[in-house]
Amino acid sequence: MNGILNVQLVDARALKDADTIGKMDPYVLIQYKDQKLKSKVAKDQGSNPVWNDQFSLWVQYPVEDEDYTICLKIMDKDTFTSDDFVGEAKIDLKDLVEIGAKKGKEELQPRHYDVIDTNNAHAGEIQVAFTFTLKDKQMGETTG
């Protein structure tokens, strides 16, 4: 079975500031298995950016490794140097996908998830909502 995972990227708060001068320009790299997406850059929004962005990912159910973890990696866009890693949130969506596969659709309302930096320290929170909708395998194929 296949389904679509809708990711609603709302905002973040109290992010650890990666910039010494000026305000951070945070964006989010969304990764689920081999699918990678990127949010818009919240220019000059600093530690409390608002994205209000929507993304869709294909999810297969069931999968052998039973891993339904999505990774939200927060980066700070820099003009003259490489972008800075602020932190990441890894969210296990196994329950959401399993219930959605049985019921046809399941959603998680927006909630805050901890953002962890490279030192495993708290680096703020990111607010995200998820909806998993079961889709027919033939979806997307055109007929005659």
PDB file of C-alpha atoms in Angstrom:
ATOM      1  CA  MET A   1       0.000   0.000   0.000  1.00  0.00           C
ATOM      2  CA  ASN A   2       1.078   3.548  -0.642  1.00  0.00           C
ATOM      3  CA  GLY A   3       0.071   6.792   0.919  1.00  0.00           C
ATOM      4  CA  ILE A   4       0.838  10.456   0.982  1.00  0.00           C
ATOM      5  CA  LEU A   5       2.310  12.081   4.041  1.00  0.00           C
ATOM      6  CA  ASN A   6       1.461  15.769   4.177  1.00  0.00           C
ATOM      7  CA  VAL A   7       3.859  17.773   6.282  1.00  0.00           C
ATOM      8  CA  GLN A   8       2.674  21.163   7.479  1.00  0.00           C
ATOM      9  CA  LEU A   9       5.715  23.111   8.613  1.00  0.00           C
ATOM     10  CA  VAL A  10       4.331  25.847  10.872  1.00  0.00           C
ATOM     11  CA  ASP A  11       7.102  27.625  12.770  1.00  0.00           C
ATOM     12  CA  ALA A  12       9.925  27.294  15.268  1.00  0.00           C
ATOM     13  CA  ARG A  13      10.743  29.057  18.491  1.00  0.00           C
ATOM     14  CA  ALA A  14      13.757  29.707  20.682  1.00  0.00           C
ATOM     15  CA  LEU A  15      16.179  28.326  18.090  1.00  0.00           C
ATOM     16  CA  LYS A  16      19.827  28.533  19.029  1.00  0.00           C
ATOM     17  CA  ASP A  17      21.131  31.509  17.029  1.00  0.00           C
ATOM     18  CA  ALA A  18      23.844  30.475  14.582  1.00  0.00           C
ATOM     19  CA  ASP A  19      24.613  34.058  13.488  1.00  0.00           C
ATOM     20  CA  THR A  20      26.908  36.404  15.351  1.00  0.00           C
ATOM     21  CA  ILE A  21      25.923  39.434  13.278  1.00  0.00           C
ATOM     22  CA  GLY A  22      22.356  40.116  12.163  1.00  0.00           C
ATOM     23  CA  LYS A  23      19.440  37.698  12.339  1.00  0.00           C
ATOM     24  CA  MET A  24      19.362  34.065  11.249  1.00  0.00           C
ATOM     25  CA  ASP A  25      17.674  33.111   7.979  1.00  0.00           C
ATOM     26  CA  PRO A  26      16.410  29.626   8.904  1.00  0.00           C
ATOM     27  CA  TYR A  27      15.090  26.992   6.523  1.00  0.00           C
ATOM     28  CA  VAL A  28      14.269  23.319   6.942  1.00  0.00           C
ATOM     29  CA  LEU A  29      15.560  20.274   5.065  1.00  0.00           C
ATOM     30  CA  ILE A  30      12.919  17.558   5.240  1.00  0.00           C
ATOM     31  CA  GLN A  31      14.075  13.990   4.723  1.00  0.00           C
ATOM     32  CA  TYR A  32      12.078  10.793   4.683  1.00  0.00           C
ATOM     33  CA  LYS A  33      14.050   7.761   3.457  1.00  0.00           C
ATOM     34  CA  ASP A  34      15.473   8.852   0.052  1.00  0.00           C
ATOM     35  CA  GLN A  35      13.071  11.782  -0.418  1.00  0.00           C
ATOM     36  CA  LYS A  36      14.449  15.237   0.356  1.00  0.00           C
ATOM     37  CA  LEU A  37      12.594  18.548   0.326  1.00  0.00           C
ATOM     38  CA  LYS A  38      13.552  22.077   1.317  1.00  0.00           C
ATOM     39  CA  SER A  39      11.398  24.821   2.842  1.00  0.00           C
ATOM     40  CA  LYS A  40      11.550  28.465   1.909  1.00  0.00           C
ATOM     41  CA  VAL A  41      14.061  30.607   3.786  1.00  0.00           C
ATOM     42  CA  ALA A  42      12.557  32.660   6.633  1.00  0.00           C
ATOM     43  CA  LYS A  43      14.694  35.719   5.863  1.00  0.00           C
ATOM     44  CA  ASP A  44      15.761  37.801   8.889  1.00  0.00           C
ATOM     45  CA  GLN A  45      13.316  35.955  11.167  1.00  0.00           C
ATOM     46  CA  GLY A  46      16.004  34.897  13.634  1.00  0.00           C
ATOM     47  CA  SER A  47      15.233  32.402  16.394  1.00  0.00           C
ATOM     48  CA  ASN A  48      11.434  32.420  15.918  1.00  0.00           C
ATOM     49  CA  PRO A  49      10.811  31.832  12.189  1.00  0.00           C
ATOM     50  CA  VAL A  50       7.388  31.257  10.621  1.00  0.00           C
ATOM     51  CA  TRP A  51       7.177  29.160   7.448  1.00  0.00           C
ATOM     52  CA  ASN A  52       3.547  28.027   7.050  1.00  0.00           C
ATOM     53  CA  ASP A  53       4.762  25.684   4.319  1.00  0.00           C
ATOM     54  CA  GLN A  54       3.182  22.418   3.065  1.00  0.00           C
ATOM     55  CA  PHE A  55       4.979  19.383   1.655  1.00  0.00           C
ATOM     56  CA  SER A  56       3.953  15.946   0.416  1.00  0.00           C
ATOM     57  CA  LEU A  57       5.963  12.728   0.588  1.00  0.00           C
ATOM     58  CA  TRP A  58       5.224   9.222  -0.704  1.00  0.00           C
ATOM     59  CA  VAL A  59       5.099   6.616   2.052  1.00  0.00           C
ATOM     60  CA  GLN A  60       5.004   2.871   1.487  1.00  0.00           C
ATOM     61  CA  TYR A  61       3.278   0.679   4.058  1.00  0.00           C
ATOM     62  CA  PRO A  62       4.383  -1.685   5.366  1.00  0.00           C
ATOM     63  CA  VAL A  63       8.172  -1.449   5.012  1.00  0.00           C
ATOM     64  CA  GLU A  64      10.568  -4.174   6.129  1.00  0.00           C
ATOM     65  CA  ASP A  65      12.647  -2.051   8.492  1.00  0.00           C
ATOM     66  CA  GLU A  66       9.480  -0.592  10.103  1.00  0.00           C
ATOM     67  CA  ASP A  67      11.237   2.776  10.146  1.00  0.00           C
ATOM     68  CA  TYR A  68       8.894   5.717   9.547  1.00  0.00           C
ATOM     69  CA  THR A  69      11.172   8.422  10.915  1.00  0.00           C
ATOM     70  CA  ILE A  70      11.145  11.844   9.306  1.00  0.00           C
ATOM     71  CA  CYS A  71      14.075  14.167   9.887  1.00  0.00           C
ATOM     72  CA  LEU A  72      13.601  17.939   9.972  1.00  0.00           C
ATOM     73  CA  LYS A  73      17.018  19.569   9.791  1.00  0.00           C
ATOM     74  CA  ILE A  74      17.054  23.309  10.524  1.00  0.00           C
ATOM     75  CA  MET A  75      19.731  25.263   8.704  1.00  0.00           C
ATOM     76  CA  ASP A  76      20.729  28.934   8.689  1.00  0.00           C
ATOM     77  CA  LYS A  77      21.179  30.371   5.187  1.00  0.00           C
ATOM     78  CA  ASP A  78      24.458  32.250   4.862  1.00  0.00           C
ATOM     79  CA  THR A  79      25.484  34.395   1.928  1.00  0.00           C
ATOM     80  CA  PHE A  80      29.276  34.179   1.931  1.00  0.00           C
ATOM     81  CA  THR A  81      29.921  30.984   3.898  1.00  0.00           C
ATOM     82  CA  SER A  82      28.362  27.534   3.955  1.00  0.00           C
ATOM     83  CA  ASP A  83      24.989  27.312   5.678  1.00  0.00           C
ATOM     84  CA  ASP A  84      25.050  26.609   9.426  1.00  0.00           C
ATOM     85  CA  PHE A  85      23.426  23.564  11.027  1.00  0.00           C
ATOM     86  CA  VAL A  86      21.121  24.787  13.817  1.00  0.00           C
ATOM     87  CA  GLY A  87      19.638  21.459  14.916  1.00  0.00           C
ATOM     88  CA  GLU A  88      17.245  18.703  13.927  1.00  0.00           C
ATOM     89  CA  ALA A  89      14.082  16.971  15.032  1.00  0.00           C
ATOM     90  CA  LYS A  90      13.631  13.271  14.290  1.00  0.00           C
ATOM     91  CA  ILE A  91       9.987  12.261  14.489  1.00  0.00           C
ATOM     92  CA  ASP A  92       8.758   8.667  14.435  1.00  0.00           C
ATOM     93  CA  LEU A  93       5.514   8.528  12.445  1.00  0.00           C
ATOM     94  CA  LYS A  94       4.979   4.761  12.645  1.00  0.00           C
ATOM     95  CA  ASP A  95       1.716   5.043  14.640  1.00  0.00           C
ATOM     96  CA  LEU A  96       0.359   7.733  12.309  1.00  0.00           C
ATOM     97  CA  VAL A  97       1.095   5.618   9.213  1.00  0.00           C
ATOM     98  CA  GLU A  98      -0.258   2.377  10.737  1.00  0.00           C
ATOM     99  CA  ILE A  99      -3.526   3.992  11.875  1.00  0.00           C
ATOM    100  CA  GLY A 100      -3.845   5.878   8.572  1.00  0.00           C
ATOM    101  CA  ALA A 101      -3.320   2.648   6.626  1.00  0.00           C
ATOM    102  CA  LYS A 102      -6.167   0.994   8.583  1.00  0.00           C
ATOM    103  CA  LYS A 103      -8.594   3.925   8.609  1.00  0.00           C
ATOM    104  CA  GLY A 104      -7.669   5.470   5.251  1.00  0.00           C
ATOM    105  CA  LYS A 105      -6.562   8.752   6.852  1.00  0.00           C
ATOM    106  CA  GLU A 106      -5.017   9.915  10.102  1.00  0.00           C
ATOM    107  CA  GLU A 107      -3.682  13.259  11.253  1.00  0.00           C
ATOM    108  CA  LEU A 108      -1.527  14.727  13.973  1.00  0.00           C
ATOM    109  CA  GLN A 109      -2.459  18.294  14.884  1.00  0.00           C
ATOM    110  CA  PRO A 110       0.338  20.898  15.015  1.00  0.00           C
ATOM    111  CA  ARG A 111       2.618  20.313  17.985  1.00  0.00           C
ATOM    112  CA  HIS A 112       6.103  21.259  19.073  1.00  0.00           C
ATOM    113  CA  TYR A 113       9.012  18.854  18.732  1.00  0.00           C
ATOM    114  CA  ASP A 114      12.423  19.335  20.342  1.00  0.00           C
ATOM    115  CA  VAL A 115      15.261  20.459  18.122  1.00  0.00           C
ATOM    116  CA  ILE A 116      18.599  18.888  19.074  1.00  0.00           C
ATOM    117  CA  ASP A 117      22.022  20.244  18.014  1.00  0.00           C
ATOM    118  CA  THR A 118      25.265  18.375  17.253  1.00  0.00           C
ATOM    119  CA  ASN A 119      26.092  18.178  20.989  1.00  0.00           C
ATOM    120  CA  ASN A 120      22.723  16.525  21.758  1.00  0.00           C
ATOM    121  CA  ALA A 121      21.689  19.749  23.483  1.00  0.00           C
ATOM    122  CA  HIS A 122      18.261  21.381  23.243  1.00  0.00           C
ATOM    123  CA  ALA A 123      18.350  23.964  20.422  1.00  0.00           C
ATOM    124  CA  GLY A 124      14.704  25.118  20.342  1.00  0.00           C
ATOM    125  CA  GLU A 125      11.399  23.718  19.110  1.00  0.00           C
ATOM    126  CA  ILE A 126       9.769  23.232  15.727  1.00  0.00           C
ATOM    127  CA  GLN A 127       5.998  23.102  15.235  1.00  0.00           C
ATOM    128  CA  VAL A 128       4.725  20.648  12.629  1.00  0.00           C
ATOM    129  CA  ALA A 129       1.486  18.848  11.731  1.00  0.00           C
ATOM    130  CA  PHE A 130       1.210  15.602   9.750  1.00  0.00           C
ATOM    131  CA  THR A 131      -1.552  13.908   7.766  1.00  0.00           C
ATOM    132  CA  PHE A 132      -1.228  10.433   6.268  1.00  0.00           C
ATOM    133  CA  THR A 133      -3.719   9.519   3.543  1.00  0.00           C
ATOM    134  CA  LEU A 134      -3.857   6.070   1.981  1.00  0.00           C
ATOM    135  CA  LYS A 135      -3.746   6.168  -1.834  1.00  0.00           C
ATOM    136  CA  ASP A 136      -4.364   3.581  -4.506  1.00  0.00           C
ATOM    137  CA  LYS A 137      -1.188   2.142  -6.059  1.00  0.00           C
ATOM    138  CA  GLN A 138      -2.422   3.110  -9.505  1.00  0.00           C
ATOM    139  CA  MET A 139      -2.684   6.772  -8.556  1.00  0.00           C
ATOM    140  CA  GLY A 140      -0.769   8.970 -10.947  1.00  0.00           C
ATOM    141  CA  GLU A 141      -0.986   6.524 -13.844  1.00  0.00           C
ATOM    142  CA  THR A 142      -2.872   7.778 -16.842  1.00  0.00           C
ATOM    143  CA  THR A 143      -5.378   5.599 -18.621  1.00  0.00           C
ATOM    144  CA  GLY A 144      -5.877   5.218 -22.353  1.00  0.00           C
TER     145      GLY A 144
END
